[in-house]
Amino acid sequence: MAFQSPMPSRDFLWDVFKRVDKDRSGYISADELQIALSNGTWSPFNPETVRLMIGMFDRHQKGQISFEDFGALWKYVTDWQNCFRSFDRDHSGNIDREELKTALTSFGYRLSDNLINTMVRKFDRHGNGTILFDDFIQACINLHTLTSAFRKYDTDQDGYITIHYEQFLNMVFDLKM
């Protein structure tokens, strides 16, 4: 992602971490993180997106993140916010079908209109034909994860693979999604 923001000071991050760590355990759980995050609509941040992000930054495999992990997660979310805002051309606070297509094309994906429509349906939690910030993160993480899994079998990078059923199942069940 080319939308990187500067890292805030350690003191700033520690202050935020302490406010988010409601139970004072020294770790932030998915529930604590979900309460702290905002998707800009007054609705709770998508729990599945929170789970994905905790999994990405939880170096100790505890289902929680430490302060050291929190700084990287903070930067990750901030970079995604900048990215989201840059593609939300009408400043509506959500990404519509055309904005999603533009974003994914800029990331290097060449997807059919039919697949873009499928993604909007899949990640539109409210049935408005648009994707909120947290769902946009989830859609992009899932697309990246699926693409990476596909590329392991697409050794000649031609966009086609031949696998048998058990290879497919192993590929899907091994995914961290």
mmCIF file of C-alpha atoms in Angstrom, residues 31-101:
data_model
loop_
_atom_site.group_PDB
_atom_site.id
_atom_site.type_symbol
_atom_site.label_atom_id
_atom_site.label_comp_id
_atom_site.label_asym_id
_atom_site.label_seq_id
_atom_site.Cartn_x
_atom_site.Cartn_y
_atom_site.Cartn_z
ATOM 1 C CA ASP A 31 -13.474 -7.315 22.055
ATOM 2 C CA GLU A 32 -11.430 -4.414 23.449
ATOM 3 C CA LEU A 33 -10.106 -3.540 20.004
ATOM 4 C CA GLN A 34 -13.568 -3.686 18.441
ATOM 5 C CA ILE A 35 -14.887 -1.167 20.981
ATOM 6 C CA ALA A 36 -11.940 1.165 20.317
ATOM 7 C CA LEU A 37 -12.141 1.145 16.521
ATOM 8 C CA SER A 38 -14.526 3.244 14.474
ATOM 9 C CA ASN A 39 -15.756 2.670 10.952
ATOM 10 C CA GLY A 40 -17.206 6.175 10.800
ATOM 11 C CA THR A 41 -20.875 5.136 10.995
ATOM 12 C CA TRP A 42 -21.506 4.790 14.746
ATOM 13 C CA SER A 43 -21.931 1.053 14.220
ATOM 14 C CA PRO A 44 -19.498 -1.421 15.775
ATOM 15 C CA PHE A 45 -16.407 -2.331 13.807
ATOM 16 C CA ASN A 46 -16.888 -5.629 11.995
ATOM 17 C CA PRO A 47 -15.867 -8.388 14.473
ATOM 18 C CA GLU A 48 -14.515 -10.548 11.638
ATOM 19 C CA THR A 49 -12.196 -7.726 10.509
ATOM 20 C CA VAL A 50 -11.019 -7.250 14.096
ATOM 21 C CA ARG A 51 -10.329 -11.000 14.382
ATOM 22 C CA LEU A 52 -8.326 -10.942 11.133
ATOM 23 C CA MET A 53 -6.247 -7.980 12.304
ATOM 24 C CA ILE A 54 -5.571 -9.475 15.739
ATOM 25 C CA GLY A 55 -4.449 -12.664 13.986
ATOM 26 C CA MET A 56 -2.112 -10.712 11.715
ATOM 27 C CA PHE A 57 -0.362 -8.874 14.562
ATOM 28 C CA ASP A 58 -0.528 -11.438 17.392
ATOM 29 C CA ARG A 59 3.068 -12.667 17.360
ATOM 30 C CA HIS A 60 2.575 -14.812 20.477
ATOM 31 C CA GLN A 61 -0.554 -16.631 19.226
ATOM 32 C CA LYS A 62 -2.585 -15.615 22.304
ATOM 33 C CA GLY A 63 -5.585 -14.153 20.482
ATOM 34 C CA GLN A 64 -4.518 -10.766 21.877
ATOM 35 C CA ILE A 65 -1.916 -8.169 21.019
ATOM 36 C CA SER A 66 0.781 -6.723 23.227
ATOM 37 C CA PHE A 67 1.864 -3.098 23.269
ATOM 38 C CA GLU A 68 4.721 -3.957 20.890
ATOM 39 C CA ASP A 69 2.217 -5.454 18.420
ATOM 40 C CA PHE A 70 -0.177 -2.538 18.903
ATOM 41 C CA GLY A 71 2.114 0.028 17.264
ATOM 42 C CA ALA A 72 2.240 -2.001 14.053
ATOM 43 C CA LEU A 73 -1.527 -2.531 14.126
ATOM 44 C CA TRP A 74 -2.121 1.198 14.695
ATOM 45 C CA LYS A 75 -0.004 2.054 11.656
ATOM 46 C CA TYR A 76 -1.760 -0.633 9.598
ATOM 47 C CA VAL A 77 -5.240 0.747 10.411
ATOM 48 C CA THR A 78 -4.106 4.336 9.804
ATOM 49 C CA ASP A 79 -2.645 3.386 6.418
ATOM 50 C CA TRP A 80 -5.920 1.647 5.514
ATOM 51 C CA GLN A 81 -7.866 4.777 6.551
ATOM 52 C CA ASN A 82 -5.751 6.912 4.228
ATOM 53 C CA CYS A 83 -6.204 4.382 1.434
ATOM 54 C CA PHE A 84 -9.974 4.185 1.988
ATOM 55 C CA ARG A 85 -10.362 7.964 2.003
ATOM 56 C CA SER A 86 -8.386 8.281 -1.223
ATOM 57 C CA PHE A 87 -10.827 5.947 -3.038
ATOM 58 C CA ASP A 88 -13.993 7.305 -1.392
ATOM 59 C CA ARG A 89 -14.215 9.945 -4.131
ATOM 60 C CA ASP A 90 -17.624 11.292 -3.081
ATOM 61 C CA HIS A 91 -16.608 11.409 0.617
ATOM 62 C CA SER A 92 -19.680 9.369 1.548
ATOM 63 C CA GLY A 93 -17.865 7.316 4.184
ATOM 64 C CA ASN A 94 -18.254 4.143 2.154
ATOM 65 C CA ILE A 95 -16.948 2.594 -1.047
ATOM 66 C CA ASP A 96 -19.380 1.936 -3.874
ATOM 67 C CA ARG A 97 -18.928 -0.531 -6.707
ATOM 68 C CA GLU A 98 -17.007 1.851 -8.988
ATOM 69 C CA GLU A 99 -14.786 3.095 -6.154
ATOM 70 C CA LEU A 100 -14.003 -0.527 -5.213
ATOM 71 C CA LYS A 101 -13.139 -1.355 -8.807
#
